[in-house]
PDB file of C-alpha atoms in Angstrom:
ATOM      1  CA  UNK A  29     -86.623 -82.814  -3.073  1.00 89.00           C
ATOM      2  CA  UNK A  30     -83.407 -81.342  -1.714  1.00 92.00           C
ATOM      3  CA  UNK A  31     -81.480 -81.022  -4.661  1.00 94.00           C
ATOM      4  CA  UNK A  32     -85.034 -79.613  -6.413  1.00 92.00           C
ATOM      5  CA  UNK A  33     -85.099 -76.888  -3.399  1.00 91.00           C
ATOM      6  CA  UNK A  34     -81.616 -76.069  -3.057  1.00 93.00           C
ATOM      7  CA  UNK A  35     -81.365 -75.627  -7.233  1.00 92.00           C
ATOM      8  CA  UNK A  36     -83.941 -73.360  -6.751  1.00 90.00           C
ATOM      9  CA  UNK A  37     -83.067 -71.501  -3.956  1.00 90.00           C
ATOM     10  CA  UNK A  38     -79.437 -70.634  -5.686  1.00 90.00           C
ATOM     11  CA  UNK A  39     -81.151 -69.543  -8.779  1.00 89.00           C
ATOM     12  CA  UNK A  40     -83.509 -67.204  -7.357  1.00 86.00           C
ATOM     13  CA  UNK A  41     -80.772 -65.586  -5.114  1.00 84.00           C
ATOM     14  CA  UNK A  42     -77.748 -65.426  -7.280  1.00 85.00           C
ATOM     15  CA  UNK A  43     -79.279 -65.521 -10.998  1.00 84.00           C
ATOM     16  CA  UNK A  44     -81.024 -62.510 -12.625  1.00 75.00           C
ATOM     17  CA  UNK A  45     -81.525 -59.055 -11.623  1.00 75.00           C
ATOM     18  CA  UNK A  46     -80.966 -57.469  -8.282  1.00 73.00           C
ATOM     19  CA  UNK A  47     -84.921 -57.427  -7.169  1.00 69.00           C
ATOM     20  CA  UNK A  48     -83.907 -55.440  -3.545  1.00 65.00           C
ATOM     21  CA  UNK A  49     -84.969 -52.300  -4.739  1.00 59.00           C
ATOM     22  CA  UNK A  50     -88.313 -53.398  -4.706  1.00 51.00           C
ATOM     23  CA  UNK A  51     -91.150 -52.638  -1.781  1.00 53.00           C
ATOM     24  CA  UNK A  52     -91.003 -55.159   0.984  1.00 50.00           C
ATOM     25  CA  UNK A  53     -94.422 -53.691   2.843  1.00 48.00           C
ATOM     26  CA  UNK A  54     -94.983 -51.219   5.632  1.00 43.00           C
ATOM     27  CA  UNK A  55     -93.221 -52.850   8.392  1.00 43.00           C
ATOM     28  CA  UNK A  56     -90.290 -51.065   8.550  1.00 41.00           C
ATOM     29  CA  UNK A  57     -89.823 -47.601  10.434  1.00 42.00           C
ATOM     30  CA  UNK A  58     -87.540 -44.868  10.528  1.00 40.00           C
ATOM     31  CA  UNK A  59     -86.146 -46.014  13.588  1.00 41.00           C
ATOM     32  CA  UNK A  60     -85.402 -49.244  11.728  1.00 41.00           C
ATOM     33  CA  UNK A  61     -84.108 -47.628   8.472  1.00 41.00           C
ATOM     34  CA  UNK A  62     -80.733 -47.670   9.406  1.00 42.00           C
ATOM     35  CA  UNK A  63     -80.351 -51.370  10.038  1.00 45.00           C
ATOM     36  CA  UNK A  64     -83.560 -52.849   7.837  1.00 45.00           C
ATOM     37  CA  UNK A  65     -83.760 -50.572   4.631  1.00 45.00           C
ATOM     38  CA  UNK A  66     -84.562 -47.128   4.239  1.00 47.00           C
ATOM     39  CA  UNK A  67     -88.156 -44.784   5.678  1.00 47.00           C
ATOM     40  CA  UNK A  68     -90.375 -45.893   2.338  1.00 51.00           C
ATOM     41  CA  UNK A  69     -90.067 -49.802   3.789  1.00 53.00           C
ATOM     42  CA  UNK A  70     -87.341 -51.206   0.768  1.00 56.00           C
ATOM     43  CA  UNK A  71     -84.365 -53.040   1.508  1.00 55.00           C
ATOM     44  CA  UNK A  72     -81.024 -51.907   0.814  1.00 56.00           C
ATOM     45  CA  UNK A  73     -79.760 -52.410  -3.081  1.00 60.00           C
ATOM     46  CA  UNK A  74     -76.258 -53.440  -1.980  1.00 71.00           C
ATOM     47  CA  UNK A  75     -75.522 -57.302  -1.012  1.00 71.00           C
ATOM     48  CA  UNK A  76     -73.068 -57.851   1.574  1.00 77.00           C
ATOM     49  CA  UNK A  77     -71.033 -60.746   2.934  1.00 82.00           C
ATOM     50  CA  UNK A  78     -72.338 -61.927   6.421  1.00 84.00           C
ATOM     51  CA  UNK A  79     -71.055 -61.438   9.316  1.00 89.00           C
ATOM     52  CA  UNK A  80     -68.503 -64.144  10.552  1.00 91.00           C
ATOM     53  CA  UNK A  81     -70.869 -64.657  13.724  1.00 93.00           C
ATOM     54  CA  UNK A  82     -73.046 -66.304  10.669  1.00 92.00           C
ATOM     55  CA  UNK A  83     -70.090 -67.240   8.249  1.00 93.00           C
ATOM     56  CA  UNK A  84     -68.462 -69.304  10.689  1.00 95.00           C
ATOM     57  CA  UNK A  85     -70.584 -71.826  12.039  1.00 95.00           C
ATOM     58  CA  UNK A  86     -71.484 -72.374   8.404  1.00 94.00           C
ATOM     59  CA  UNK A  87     -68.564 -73.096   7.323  1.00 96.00           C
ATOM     60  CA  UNK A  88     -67.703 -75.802  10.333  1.00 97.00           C
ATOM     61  CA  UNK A  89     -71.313 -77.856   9.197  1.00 96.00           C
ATOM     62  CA  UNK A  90     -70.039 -77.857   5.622  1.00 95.00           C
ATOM     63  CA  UNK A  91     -66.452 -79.186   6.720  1.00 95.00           C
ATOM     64  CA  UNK A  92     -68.212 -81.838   9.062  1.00 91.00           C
ATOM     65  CA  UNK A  93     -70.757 -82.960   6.378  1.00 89.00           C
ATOM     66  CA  UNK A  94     -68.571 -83.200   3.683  1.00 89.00           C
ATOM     67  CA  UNK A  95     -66.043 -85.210   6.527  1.00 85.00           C
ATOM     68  CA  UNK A  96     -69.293 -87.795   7.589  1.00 80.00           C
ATOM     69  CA  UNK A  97     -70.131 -88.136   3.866  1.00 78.00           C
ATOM     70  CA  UNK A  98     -66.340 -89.506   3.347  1.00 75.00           C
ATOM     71  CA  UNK A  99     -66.535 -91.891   6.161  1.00 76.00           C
ATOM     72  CA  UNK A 100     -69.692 -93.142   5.842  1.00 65.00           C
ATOM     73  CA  UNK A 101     -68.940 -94.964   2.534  1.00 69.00           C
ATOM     74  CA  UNK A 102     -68.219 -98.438   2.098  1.00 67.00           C
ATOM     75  CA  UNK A 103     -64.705 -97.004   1.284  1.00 69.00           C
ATOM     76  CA  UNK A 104     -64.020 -96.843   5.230  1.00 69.00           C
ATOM     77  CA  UNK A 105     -64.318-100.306   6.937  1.00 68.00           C
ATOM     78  CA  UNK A 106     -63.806 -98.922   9.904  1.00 71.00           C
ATOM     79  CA  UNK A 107     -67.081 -97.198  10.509  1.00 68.00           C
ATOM     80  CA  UNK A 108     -68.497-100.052   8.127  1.00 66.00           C
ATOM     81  CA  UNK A 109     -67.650-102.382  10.840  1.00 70.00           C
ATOM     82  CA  UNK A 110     -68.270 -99.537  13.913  1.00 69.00           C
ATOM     83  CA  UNK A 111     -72.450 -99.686  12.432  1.00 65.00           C
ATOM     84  CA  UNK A 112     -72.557-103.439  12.283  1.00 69.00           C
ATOM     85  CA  UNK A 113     -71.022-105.178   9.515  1.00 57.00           C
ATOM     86  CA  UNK A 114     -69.633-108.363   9.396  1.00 57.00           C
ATOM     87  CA  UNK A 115     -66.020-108.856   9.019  1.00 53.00           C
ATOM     88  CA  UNK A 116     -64.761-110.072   5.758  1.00 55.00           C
ATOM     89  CA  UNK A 117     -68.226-108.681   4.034  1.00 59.00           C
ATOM     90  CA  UNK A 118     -67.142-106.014   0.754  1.00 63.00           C
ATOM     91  CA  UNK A 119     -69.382-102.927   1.525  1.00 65.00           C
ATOM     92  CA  UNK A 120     -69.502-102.664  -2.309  1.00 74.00           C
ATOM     93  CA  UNK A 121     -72.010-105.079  -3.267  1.00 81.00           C
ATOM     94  CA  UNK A 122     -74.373-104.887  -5.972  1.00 84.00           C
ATOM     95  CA  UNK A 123     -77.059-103.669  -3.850  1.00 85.00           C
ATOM     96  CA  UNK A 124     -75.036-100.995  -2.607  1.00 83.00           C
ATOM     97  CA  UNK A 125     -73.633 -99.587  -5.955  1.00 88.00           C
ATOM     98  CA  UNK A 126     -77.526 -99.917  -7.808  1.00 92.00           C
ATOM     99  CA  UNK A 127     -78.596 -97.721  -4.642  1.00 91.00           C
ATOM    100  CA  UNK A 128     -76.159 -95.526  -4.923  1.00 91.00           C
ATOM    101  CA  UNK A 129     -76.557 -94.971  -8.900  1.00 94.00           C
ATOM    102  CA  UNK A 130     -80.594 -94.658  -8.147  1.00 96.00           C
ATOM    103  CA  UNK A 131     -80.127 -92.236  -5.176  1.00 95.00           C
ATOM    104  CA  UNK A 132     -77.634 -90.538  -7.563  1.00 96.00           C
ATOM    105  CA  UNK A 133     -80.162 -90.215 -10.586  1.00 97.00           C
ATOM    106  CA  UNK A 134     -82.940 -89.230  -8.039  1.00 97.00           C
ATOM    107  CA  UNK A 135     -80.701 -86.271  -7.558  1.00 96.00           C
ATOM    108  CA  UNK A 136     -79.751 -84.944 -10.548  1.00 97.00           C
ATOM    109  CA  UNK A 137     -83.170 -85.275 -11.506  1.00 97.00           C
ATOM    110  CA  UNK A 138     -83.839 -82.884  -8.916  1.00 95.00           C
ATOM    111  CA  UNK A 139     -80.883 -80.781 -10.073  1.00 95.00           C
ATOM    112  CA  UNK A 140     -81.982 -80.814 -13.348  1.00 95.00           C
ATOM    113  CA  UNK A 141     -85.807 -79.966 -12.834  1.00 93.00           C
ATOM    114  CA  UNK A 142     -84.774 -77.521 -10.799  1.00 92.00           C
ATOM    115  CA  UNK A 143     -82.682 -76.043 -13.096  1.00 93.00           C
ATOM    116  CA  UNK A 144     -85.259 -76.093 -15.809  1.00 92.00           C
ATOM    117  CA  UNK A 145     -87.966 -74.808 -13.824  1.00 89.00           C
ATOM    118  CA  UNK A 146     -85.803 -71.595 -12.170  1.00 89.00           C
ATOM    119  CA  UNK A 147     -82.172 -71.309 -13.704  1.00 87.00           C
ATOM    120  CA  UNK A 148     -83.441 -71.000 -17.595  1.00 86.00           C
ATOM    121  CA  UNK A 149     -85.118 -67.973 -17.524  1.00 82.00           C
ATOM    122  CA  UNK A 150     -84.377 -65.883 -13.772  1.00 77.00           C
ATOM    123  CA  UNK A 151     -87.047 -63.724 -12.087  1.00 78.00           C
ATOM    124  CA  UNK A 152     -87.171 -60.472 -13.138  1.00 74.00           C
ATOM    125  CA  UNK A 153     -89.583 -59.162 -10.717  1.00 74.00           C
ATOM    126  CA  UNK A 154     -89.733 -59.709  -6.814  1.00 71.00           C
ATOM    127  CA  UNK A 155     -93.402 -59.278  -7.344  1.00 75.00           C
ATOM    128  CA  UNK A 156     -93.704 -62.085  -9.934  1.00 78.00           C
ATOM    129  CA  UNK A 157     -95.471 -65.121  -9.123  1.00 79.00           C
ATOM    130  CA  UNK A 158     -93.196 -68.394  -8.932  1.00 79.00           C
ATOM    131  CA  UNK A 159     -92.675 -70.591 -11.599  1.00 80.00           C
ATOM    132  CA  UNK A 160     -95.100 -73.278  -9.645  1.00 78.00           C
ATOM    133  CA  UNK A 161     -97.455 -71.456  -9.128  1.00 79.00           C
ATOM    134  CA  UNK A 162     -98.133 -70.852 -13.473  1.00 77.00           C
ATOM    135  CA  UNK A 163     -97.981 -74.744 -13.818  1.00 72.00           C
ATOM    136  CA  UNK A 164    -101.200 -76.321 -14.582  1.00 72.00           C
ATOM    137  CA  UNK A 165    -100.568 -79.236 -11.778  1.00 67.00           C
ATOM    138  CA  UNK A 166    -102.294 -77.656  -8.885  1.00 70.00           C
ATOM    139  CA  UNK A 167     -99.874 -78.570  -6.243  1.00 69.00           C
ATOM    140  CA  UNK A 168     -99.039 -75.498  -5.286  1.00 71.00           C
ATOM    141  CA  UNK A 169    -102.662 -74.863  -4.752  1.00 75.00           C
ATOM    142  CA  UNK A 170    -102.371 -78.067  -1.956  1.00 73.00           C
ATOM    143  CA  UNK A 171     -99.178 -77.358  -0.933  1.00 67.00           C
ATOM    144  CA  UNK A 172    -100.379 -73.668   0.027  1.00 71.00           C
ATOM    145  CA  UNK A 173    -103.312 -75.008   1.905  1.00 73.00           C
ATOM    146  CA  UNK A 174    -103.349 -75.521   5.907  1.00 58.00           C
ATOM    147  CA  UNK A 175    -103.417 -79.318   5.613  1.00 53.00           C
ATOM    148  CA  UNK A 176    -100.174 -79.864   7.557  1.00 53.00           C
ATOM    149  CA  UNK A 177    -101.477 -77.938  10.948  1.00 49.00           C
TER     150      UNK A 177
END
């Protein structure tokens, strides 16, 4: 589901038009124009980096994620041994490496839904409805209900 989301979530930001231009609703003011968008409630048309008050704590969970993904492999008996494995035991047995390639296939098969439902053919329109919602399935439909309150 993650790699489905985050597949999606980097094709409808970075792929296609710019859809900024377009109306966000009446919220915004002309005291907020300056920060928020302009008087007539639209955002402004020009991305920009963030700031590094944002930038920089992102960029210290990506280093420590991609640092506990390293050690947390059967490649490290260290921390195999630190969480409770016997000494002498190879981390790599055949359980481990069949869940790894399933957990692996699970998530390019996220990837690649993903990229079939959203990367193929980009929104054009911020006003367009998403791709889920024009599927026949009706999950959207449940998904969209208040069944999780």
């Amino acid at each position: 589901m993650t790699a489905f989301y985050m597949t999606r979530q980097v094709a409808l930001v970075f792929f296609g038009k710019n859809r900024a231009s377009h109306p966000v609703g009446t919220h915004s003011t002309a005291s907020h124009s300056s920060k928020v968008g302009d008087a007539v409630g639209r955002v402004p048309t020009e991305p920009h980096e963030s700031p590094a008050v944002m930038t920089w704590p992102l960029v210290i969970l990506a280093a420590c994620a991609i640092g506990l993904s390293v050690i947390g492999t059967p490649a490290w008996p260290w921390f195999q041994s630190f969480l409770g494995q016997h000494h002498g035991e190879n981390g790599f047995t055949s359980d481990v490496i069949s869940l790894m390639a399933l957990s692996s296939v699970i998530v390019f098969a996220g990837l690649g839904i993903g990229w079939w439902l959203y990367g193929r053919k980009p929104v054009g329109r911020a006003d367009e409805p998403d791709v889920l919602e024009k599927l026949p399935l009706g999950m959207h439909t449940w998904f969209a209900q208040e069944v999780w309150h």
